[in-house]
Short mmCIF file of C-alpha atoms and ligand atoms in Angstrom, two decimals:
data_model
loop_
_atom_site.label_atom_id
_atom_site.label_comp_id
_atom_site.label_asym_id
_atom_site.label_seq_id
_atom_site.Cartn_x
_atom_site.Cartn_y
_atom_site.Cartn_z
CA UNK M 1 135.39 107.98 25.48
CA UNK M 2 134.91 110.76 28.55
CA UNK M 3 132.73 109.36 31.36
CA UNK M 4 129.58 111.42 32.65
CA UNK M 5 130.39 112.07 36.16
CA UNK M 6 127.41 114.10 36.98
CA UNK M 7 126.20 112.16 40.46
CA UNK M 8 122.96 110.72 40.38
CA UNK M 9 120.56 112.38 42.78
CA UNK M 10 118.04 110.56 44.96
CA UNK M 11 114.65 111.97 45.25
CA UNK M 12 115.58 112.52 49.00
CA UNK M 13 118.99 114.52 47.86
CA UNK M 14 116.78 117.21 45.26
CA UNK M 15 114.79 118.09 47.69
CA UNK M 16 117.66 118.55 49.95
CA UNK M 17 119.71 120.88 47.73
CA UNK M 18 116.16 123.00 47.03
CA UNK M 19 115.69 123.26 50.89
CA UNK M 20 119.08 124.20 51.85
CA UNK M 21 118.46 126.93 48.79
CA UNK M 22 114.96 128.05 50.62
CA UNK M 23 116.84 128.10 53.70
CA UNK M 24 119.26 130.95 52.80
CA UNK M 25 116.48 132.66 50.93
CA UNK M 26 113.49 132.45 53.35
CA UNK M 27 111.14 134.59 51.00
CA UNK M 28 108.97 132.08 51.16
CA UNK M 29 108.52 132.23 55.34
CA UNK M 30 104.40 132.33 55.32
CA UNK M 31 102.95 130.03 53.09
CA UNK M 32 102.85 127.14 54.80
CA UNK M 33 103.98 124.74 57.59
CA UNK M 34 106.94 123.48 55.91
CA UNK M 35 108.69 126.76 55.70
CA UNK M 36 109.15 127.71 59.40
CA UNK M 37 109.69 123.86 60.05
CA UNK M 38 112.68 123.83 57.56
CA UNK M 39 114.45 127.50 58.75
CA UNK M 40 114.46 126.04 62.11
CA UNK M 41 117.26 123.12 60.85
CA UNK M 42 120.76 124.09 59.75
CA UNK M 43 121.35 120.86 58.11
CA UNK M 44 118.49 118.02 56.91
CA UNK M 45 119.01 114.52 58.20
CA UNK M 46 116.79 111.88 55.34
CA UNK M 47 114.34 111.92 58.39
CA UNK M 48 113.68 115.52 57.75
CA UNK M 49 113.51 115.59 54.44
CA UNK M 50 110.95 112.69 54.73
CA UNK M 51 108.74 114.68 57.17
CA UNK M 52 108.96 117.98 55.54
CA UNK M 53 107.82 115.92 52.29
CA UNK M 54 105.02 114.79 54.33
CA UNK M 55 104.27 118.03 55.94
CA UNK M 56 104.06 120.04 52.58
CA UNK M 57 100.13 119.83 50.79
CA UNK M 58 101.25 120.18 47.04
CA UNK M 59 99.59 123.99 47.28
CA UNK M 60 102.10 125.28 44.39
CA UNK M 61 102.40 129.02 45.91
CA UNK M 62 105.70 128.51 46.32
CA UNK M 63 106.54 127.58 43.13
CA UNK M 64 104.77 130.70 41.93
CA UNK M 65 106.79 133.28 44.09
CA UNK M 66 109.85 131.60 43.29
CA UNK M 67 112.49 133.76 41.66
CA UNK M 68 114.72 130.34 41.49
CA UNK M 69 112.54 128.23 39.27
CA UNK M 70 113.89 127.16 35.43
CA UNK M 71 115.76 129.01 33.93
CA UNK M 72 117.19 130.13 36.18
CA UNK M 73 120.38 127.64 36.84
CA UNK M 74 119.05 126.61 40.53
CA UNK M 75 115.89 124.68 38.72
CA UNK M 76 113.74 124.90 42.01
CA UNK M 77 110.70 123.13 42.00
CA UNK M 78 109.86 122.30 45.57
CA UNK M 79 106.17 121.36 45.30
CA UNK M 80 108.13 118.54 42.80
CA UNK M 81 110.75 117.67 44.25
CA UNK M 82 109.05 117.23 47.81
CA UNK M 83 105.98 115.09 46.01
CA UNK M 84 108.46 112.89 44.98
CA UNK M 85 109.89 112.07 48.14
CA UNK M 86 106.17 111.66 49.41
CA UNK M 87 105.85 108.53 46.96
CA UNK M 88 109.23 106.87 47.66
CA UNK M 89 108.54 107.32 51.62
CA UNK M 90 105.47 105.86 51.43
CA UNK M 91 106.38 102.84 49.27
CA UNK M 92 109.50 102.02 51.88
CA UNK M 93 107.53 102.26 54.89
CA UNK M 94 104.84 99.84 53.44
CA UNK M 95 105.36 95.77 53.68
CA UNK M 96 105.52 93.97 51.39
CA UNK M 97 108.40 96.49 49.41
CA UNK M 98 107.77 97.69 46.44
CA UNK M 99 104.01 97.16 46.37
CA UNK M 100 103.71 100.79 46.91
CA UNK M 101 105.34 102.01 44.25
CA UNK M 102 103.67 99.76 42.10
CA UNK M 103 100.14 101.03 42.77
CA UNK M 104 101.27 104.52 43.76
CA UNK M 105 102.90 104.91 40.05
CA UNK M 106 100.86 102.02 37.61
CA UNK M 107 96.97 103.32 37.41
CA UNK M 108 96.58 99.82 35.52
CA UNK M 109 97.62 97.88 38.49
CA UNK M 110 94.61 99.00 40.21
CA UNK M 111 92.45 98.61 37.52
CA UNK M 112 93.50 94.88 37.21
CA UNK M 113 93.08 95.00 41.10
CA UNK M 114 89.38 96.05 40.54
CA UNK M 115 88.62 93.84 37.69
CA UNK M 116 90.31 90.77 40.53
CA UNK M 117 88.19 91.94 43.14
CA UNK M 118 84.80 92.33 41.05
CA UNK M 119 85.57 89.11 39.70
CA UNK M 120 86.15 86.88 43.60
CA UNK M 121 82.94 88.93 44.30
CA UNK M 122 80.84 87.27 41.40
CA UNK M 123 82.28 84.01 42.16
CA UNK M 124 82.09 84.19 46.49
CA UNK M 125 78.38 85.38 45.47
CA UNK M 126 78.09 82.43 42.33
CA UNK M 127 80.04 79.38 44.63
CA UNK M 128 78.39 80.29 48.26
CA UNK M 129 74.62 81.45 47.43
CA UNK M 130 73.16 81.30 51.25
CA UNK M 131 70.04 78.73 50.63
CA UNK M 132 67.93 81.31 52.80
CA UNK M 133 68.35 85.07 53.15
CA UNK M 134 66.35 88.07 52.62
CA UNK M 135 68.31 91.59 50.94
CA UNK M 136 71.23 91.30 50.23
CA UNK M 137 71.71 88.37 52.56
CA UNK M 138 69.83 86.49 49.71
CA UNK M 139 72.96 86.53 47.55
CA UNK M 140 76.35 86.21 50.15
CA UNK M 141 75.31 85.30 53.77
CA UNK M 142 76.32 87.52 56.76
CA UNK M 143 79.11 85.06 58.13
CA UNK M 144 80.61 84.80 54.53
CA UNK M 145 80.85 89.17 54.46
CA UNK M 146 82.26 89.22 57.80
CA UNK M 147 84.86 86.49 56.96
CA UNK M 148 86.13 88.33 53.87
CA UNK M 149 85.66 91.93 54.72
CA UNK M 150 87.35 91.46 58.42
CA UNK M 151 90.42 90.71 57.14
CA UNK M 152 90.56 92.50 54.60
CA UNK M 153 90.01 95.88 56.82
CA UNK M 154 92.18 95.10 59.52
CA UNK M 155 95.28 93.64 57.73
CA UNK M 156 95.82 96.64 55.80
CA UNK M 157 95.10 98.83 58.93
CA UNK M 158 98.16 96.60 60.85
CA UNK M 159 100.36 97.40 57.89
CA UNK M 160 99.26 100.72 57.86
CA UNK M 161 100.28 100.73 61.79
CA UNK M 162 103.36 99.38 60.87
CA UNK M 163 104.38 102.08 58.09
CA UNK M 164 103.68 105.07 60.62
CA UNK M 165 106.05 103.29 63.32
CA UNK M 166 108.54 103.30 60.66
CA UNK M 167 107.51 106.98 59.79
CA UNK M 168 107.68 107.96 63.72
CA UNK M 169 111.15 106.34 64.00
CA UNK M 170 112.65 107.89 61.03
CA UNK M 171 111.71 111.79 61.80
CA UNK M 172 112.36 111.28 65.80
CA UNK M 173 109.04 112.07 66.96
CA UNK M 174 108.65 111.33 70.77
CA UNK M 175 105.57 110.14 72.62
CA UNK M 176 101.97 111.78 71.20
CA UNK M 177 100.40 114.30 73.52
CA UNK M 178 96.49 114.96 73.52
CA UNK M 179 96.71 118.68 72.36
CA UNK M 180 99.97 117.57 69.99
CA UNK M 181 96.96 114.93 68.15
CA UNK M 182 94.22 117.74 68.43
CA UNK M 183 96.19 120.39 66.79
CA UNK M 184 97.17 117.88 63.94
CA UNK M 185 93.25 116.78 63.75
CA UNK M 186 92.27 120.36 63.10
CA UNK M 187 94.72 120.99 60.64
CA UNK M 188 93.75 118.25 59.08
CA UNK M 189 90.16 118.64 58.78
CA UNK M 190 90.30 122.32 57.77
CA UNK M 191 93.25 121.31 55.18
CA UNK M 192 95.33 124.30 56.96
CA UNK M 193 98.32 124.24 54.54
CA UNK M 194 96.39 123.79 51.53
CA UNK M 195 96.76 127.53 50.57
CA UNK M 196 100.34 128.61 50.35
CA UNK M 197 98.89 131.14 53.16
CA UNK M 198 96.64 132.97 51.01
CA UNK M 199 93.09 132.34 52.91
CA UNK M 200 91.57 132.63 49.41
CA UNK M 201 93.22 128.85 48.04
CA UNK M 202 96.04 127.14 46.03
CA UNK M 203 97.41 127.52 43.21
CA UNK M 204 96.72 124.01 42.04
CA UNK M 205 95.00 123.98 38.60
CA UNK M 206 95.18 127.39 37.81
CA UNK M 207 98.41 128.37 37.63
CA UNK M 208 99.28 131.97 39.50
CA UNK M 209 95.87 132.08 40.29
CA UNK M 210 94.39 131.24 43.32
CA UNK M 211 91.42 129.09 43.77
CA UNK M 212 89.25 127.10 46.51
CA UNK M 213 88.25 124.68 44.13
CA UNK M 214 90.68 121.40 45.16
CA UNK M 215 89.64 122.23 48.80
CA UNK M 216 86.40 121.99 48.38
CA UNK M 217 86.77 118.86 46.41
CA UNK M 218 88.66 117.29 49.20
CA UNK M 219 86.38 118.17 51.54
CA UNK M 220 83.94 116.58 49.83
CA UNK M 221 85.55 113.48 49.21
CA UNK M 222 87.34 113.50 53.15
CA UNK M 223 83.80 114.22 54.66
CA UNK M 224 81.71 111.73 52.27
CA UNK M 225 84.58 108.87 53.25
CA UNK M 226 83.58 109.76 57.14
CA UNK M 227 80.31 109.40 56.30
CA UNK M 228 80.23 106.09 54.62
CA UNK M 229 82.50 104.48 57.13
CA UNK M 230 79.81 106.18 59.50
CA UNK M 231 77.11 104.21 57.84
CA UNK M 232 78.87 100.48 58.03
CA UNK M 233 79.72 101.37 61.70
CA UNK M 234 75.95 102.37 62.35
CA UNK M 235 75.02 99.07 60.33
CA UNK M 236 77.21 96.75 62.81
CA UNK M 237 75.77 98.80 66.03
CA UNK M 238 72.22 97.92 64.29
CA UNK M 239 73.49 93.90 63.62
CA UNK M 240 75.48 93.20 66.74
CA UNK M 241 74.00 95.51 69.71
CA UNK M 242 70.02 95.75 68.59
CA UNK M 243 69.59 92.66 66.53
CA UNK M 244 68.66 94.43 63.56
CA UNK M 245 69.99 93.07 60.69
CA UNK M 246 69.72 94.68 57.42
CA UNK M 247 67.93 95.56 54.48
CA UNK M 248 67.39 99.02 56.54
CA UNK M 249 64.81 101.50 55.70
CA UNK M 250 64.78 104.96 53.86
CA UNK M 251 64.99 106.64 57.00
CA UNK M 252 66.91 104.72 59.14
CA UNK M 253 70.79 105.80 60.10
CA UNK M 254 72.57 103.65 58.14
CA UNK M 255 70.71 104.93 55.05
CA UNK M 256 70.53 108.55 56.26
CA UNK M 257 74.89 108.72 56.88
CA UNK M 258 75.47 106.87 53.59
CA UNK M 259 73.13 108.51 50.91
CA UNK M 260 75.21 111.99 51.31
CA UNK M 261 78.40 110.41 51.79
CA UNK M 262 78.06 108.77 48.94
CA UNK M 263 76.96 111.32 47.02
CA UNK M 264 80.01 113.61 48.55
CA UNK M 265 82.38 110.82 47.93
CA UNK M 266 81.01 110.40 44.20
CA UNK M 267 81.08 114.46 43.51
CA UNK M 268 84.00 115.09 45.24
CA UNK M 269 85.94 112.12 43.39
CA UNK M 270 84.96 113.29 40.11
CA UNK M 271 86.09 117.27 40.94
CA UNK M 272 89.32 116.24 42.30
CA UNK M 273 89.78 114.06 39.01
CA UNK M 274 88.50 116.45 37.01
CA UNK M 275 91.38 119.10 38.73
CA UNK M 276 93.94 116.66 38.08
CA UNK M 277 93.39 116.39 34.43
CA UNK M 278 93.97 120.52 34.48
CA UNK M 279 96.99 120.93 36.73
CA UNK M 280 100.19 121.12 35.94
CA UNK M 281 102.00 117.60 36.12
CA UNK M 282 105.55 119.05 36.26
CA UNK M 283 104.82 120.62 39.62
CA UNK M 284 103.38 117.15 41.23
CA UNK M 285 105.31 113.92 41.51
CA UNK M 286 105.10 113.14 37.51
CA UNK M 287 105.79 109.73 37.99
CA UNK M 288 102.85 109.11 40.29
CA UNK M 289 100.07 110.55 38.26
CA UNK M 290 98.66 107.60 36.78
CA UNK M 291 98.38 105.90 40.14
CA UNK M 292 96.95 108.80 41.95
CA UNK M 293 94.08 109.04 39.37
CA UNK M 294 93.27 105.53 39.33
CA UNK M 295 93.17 105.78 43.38
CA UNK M 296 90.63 109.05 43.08
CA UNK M 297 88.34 107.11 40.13
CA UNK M 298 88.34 104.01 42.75
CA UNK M 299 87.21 106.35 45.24
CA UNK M 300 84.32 107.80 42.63
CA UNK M 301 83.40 104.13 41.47
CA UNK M 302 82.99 103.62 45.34
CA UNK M 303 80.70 105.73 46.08
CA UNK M 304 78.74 105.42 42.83
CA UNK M 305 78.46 102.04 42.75
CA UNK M 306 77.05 101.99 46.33
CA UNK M 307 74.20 104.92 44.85
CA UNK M 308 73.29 102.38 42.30
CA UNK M 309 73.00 99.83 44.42
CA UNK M 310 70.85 101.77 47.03
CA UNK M 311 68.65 103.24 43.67
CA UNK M 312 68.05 99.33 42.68
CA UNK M 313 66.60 98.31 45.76
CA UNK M 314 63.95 95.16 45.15
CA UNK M 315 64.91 94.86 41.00
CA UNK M 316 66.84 92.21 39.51
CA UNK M 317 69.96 94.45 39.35
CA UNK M 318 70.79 94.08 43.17
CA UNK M 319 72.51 90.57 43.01
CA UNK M 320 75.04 91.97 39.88
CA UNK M 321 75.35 95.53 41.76
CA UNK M 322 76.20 94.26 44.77
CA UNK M 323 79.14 92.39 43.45
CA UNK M 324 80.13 95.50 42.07
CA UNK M 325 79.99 97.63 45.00
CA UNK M 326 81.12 95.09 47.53
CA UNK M 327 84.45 93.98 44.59
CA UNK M 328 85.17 97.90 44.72
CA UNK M 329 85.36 98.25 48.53
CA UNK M 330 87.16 95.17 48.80
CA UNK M 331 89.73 96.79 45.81
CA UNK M 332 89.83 99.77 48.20
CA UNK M 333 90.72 98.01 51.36
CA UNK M 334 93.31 95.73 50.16
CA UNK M 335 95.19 98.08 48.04
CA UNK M 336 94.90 100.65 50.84
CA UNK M 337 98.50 100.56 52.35
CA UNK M 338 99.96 100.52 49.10
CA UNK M 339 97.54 103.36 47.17
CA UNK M 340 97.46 107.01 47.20
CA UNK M 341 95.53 106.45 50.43
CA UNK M 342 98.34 105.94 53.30
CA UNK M 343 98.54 110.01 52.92
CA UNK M 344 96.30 110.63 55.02
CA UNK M 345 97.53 108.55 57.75
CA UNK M 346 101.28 110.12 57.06
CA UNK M 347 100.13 113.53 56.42
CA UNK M 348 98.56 113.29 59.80
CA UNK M 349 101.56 111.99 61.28
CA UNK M 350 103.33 114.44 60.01
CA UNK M 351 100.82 117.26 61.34
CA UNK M 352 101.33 115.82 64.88
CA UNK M 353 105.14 115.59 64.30
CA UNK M 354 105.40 119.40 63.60
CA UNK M 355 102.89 120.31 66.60
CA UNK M 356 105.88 118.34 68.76
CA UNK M 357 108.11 120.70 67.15
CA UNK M 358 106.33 123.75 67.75
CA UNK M 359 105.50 122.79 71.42
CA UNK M 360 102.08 122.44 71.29
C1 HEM Y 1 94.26 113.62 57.84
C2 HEM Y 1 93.56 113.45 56.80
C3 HEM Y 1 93.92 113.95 55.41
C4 HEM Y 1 94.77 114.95 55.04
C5 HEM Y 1 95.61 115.87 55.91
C6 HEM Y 1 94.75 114.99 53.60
C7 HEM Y 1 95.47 115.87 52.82
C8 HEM Y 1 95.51 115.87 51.46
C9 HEM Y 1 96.27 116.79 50.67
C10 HEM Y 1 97.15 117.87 51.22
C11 HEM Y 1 96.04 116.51 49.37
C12 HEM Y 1 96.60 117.27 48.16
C13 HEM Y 1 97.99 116.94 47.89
C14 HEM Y 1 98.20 115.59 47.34
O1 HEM Y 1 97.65 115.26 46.27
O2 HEM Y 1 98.90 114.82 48.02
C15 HEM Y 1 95.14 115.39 49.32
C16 HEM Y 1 94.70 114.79 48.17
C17 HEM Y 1 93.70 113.84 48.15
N1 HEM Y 1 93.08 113.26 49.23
FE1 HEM Y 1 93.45 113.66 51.17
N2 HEM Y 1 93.88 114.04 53.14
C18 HEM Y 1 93.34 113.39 54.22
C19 HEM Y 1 92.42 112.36 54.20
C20 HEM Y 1 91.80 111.90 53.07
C21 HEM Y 1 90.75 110.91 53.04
C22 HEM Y 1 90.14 110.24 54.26
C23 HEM Y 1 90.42 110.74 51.73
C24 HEM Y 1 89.37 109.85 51.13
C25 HEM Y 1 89.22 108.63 51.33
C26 HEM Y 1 91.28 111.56 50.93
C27 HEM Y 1 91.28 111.62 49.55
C28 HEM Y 1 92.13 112.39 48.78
C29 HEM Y 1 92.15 112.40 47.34
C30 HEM Y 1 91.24 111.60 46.44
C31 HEM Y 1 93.13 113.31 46.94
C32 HEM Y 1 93.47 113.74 45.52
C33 HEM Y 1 94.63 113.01 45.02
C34 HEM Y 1 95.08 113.55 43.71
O3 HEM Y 1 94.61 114.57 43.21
O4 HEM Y 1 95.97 112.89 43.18
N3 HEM Y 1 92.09 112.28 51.77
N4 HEM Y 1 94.82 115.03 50.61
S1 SF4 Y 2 110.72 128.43 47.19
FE1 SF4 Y 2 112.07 129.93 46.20
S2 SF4 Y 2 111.35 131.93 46.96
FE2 SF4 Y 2 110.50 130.37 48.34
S3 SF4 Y 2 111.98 130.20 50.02
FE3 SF4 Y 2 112.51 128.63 48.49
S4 SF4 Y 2 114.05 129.62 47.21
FE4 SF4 Y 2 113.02 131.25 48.30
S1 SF4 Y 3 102.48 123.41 50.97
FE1 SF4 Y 3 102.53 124.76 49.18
S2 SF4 Y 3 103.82 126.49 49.80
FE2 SF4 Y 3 104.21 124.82 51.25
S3 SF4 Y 3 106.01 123.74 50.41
FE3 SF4 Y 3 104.18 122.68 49.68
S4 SF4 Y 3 103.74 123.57 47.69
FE4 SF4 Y 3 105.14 124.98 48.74
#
């Protein structure tokens, strides 16, 4: 019997050999952030590999211009291999272990999440009707949201805190200047390195061709999320500064910040899904994809369900739609640290990590 002594790679060890590949080619020099990052190392500690992972944006146009991709014998596939180091970063930087990779890489773990959270909704809402209450105060009192939804923000945010000190350790960055954050904020917002430097988009869905499409989805989705979390905040400044509690009016802020965002969220959700159902799965982290669609569909059920909600203001429907809604944020905020969602926080970090880098 011969023994197969091929070595087993990590995900962290692929992407290596592919970089130190791109490295003596360099064709690839003005596509994207990574690029200029990685010609600037001779060798890749895991720390860079983890923040060049983090710094690439899944564009594909490097996988297009490749002359090294199958068949040819050095297999690249950086947009790949890099994806996968994405997921396995972000599940070992979150606590508990292994949580991550569970929701990052099982779609139905989220959607037994959501059915969990709808379900403590309809009970908190069945067990702890407030005897007075007008809105939706009539069904779960004020103290009672506060006491669940508290917690549930801000533990998540601490582990979320946690993860990036973890993150900030690991790729040596070094105390956070204010133009070092503002650089990363802008290249953030404008999703800089989401074109493989062609200012006309990725290459995401449509093979060699480039399109604007998954950028505008994002935005969508990135600017309805601001919008919504807008809304709440404008809600609490209404409860706790001006004694105004809700139901608010048509026209008030909270109303006039959430109706778009949720409609961006909602639209933006669905496109991005939509995308994801076209693209090529080989070129993304394969073993992610059915947690990465269950985390956009949350994000679409999010905003949707809050639209229905808003539409069945004063009907019978309010009590069952607001356990709906209010089970799918709480879904959202829990699972958080552990979903497709920690990329923004690391993709950020690793924004601000490569403005230290370049100086800025
Ligand atoms: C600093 C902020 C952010 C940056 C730099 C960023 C960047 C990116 C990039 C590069 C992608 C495409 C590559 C990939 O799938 O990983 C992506 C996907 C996505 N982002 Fe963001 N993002 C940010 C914040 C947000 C926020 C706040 C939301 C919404 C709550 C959001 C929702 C999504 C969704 C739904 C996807 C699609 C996932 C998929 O197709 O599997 N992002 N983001
Ligand atoms: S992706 Fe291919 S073409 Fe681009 S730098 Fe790397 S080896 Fe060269
Ligand atoms: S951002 Fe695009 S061009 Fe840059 S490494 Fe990632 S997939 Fe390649």
């Amino acid at each position: 019997m011969s023994l197969d002594t091929t070595p087993i790679l990590t995900a962290t060890d692929e992407a290596r050999r592919q970089l130190e590949i791109c490295n003596a080619c360099r064709y690839c020099e003005g596509y994207c952030a990574v690029f200029p990052a990685t010609f600037a190392e001779r060798a890749f500690s895991d720390g860079d590999i983890t923040q060049l992972a983090n710094l690439c944006h899944n564009c594909r146009g490097c996988y297009y211009a490749c002359q090294y991709t199958e068949p040819h014998e050095f297999a690249l596939n950086l947009p790949a291999a890099l994806a996968e180091v994405r997921v396995e970063s972000w599940d070992r930087f979150a606590w508990p272990g292994g949580l991550g990779r569970l929701f990052q890489t099982r779609g139905v773990a989220l959607a037994g999440a959501l059915i969990l959270g709808i379900a403590a909704l309809f009970w908190a809402m069945a067990a702890l009707t407030p005897e007075r209450g007008t809105g939706f105060y009539a069904h779960l009192s004020h103290t009672i949201m506060v006491a669940i939804f508290g917690p549930a923000f801000l533990l998540p945010i601490l582990v979320i805190a946690m993860g990036l000190r973890g993150y900030w350790r690991e790729t040596g960055g070094t105390r956070v200047t204010l133009s070092q954050l503002a650089s990363a904020l802008r290249d953030g917002a404008s999703l800089r390195n989401l074109s493989g430097g062609a200012a006309h988009g990725c290459n995401y869905e449509k093979g060699d061709r480039y399109t604007l499409a998954r950028k505008h989805a994002h935005q969508a989705v990135f600017w309805g999320f601001l919008l919504c979390f807008a809304s709440t905040s404008a809600g609490t400044v209404l409860h706790y500064g001006f004694d105004l509690p809700a139901p608010y009016g048509a026209f008030s802020l909270p109303k006039l910040l959430g109706v778009p965002g949720g409609v961006l969220l909602t639209l933006g959700a669905l496109g991005l899904a939509g995308l994801k159902l076209r693209a090529d799965r080989s070129l993304g982290a394969a073993s992610a994809w059915g947690g990465e669609m269950a985390f956009v569909l949350l994000l679409a059920a999010t905003g949707a369900s809050g639209l229905a909600l808003f539409a069945a203001t004063g009907t019978a429907l309010v009590a069952p739609l607001l356990a709906l809604h209010l089970g799918t944020v709480l879904t959202f905020f829990l699972t958080m640290p552990y979903s497709k969602m920690v990329h923004g926080a690391y993709r950020l970090a690793a924004l601000v990590r490569d403005a230290q880098r370049k100086g800025a």
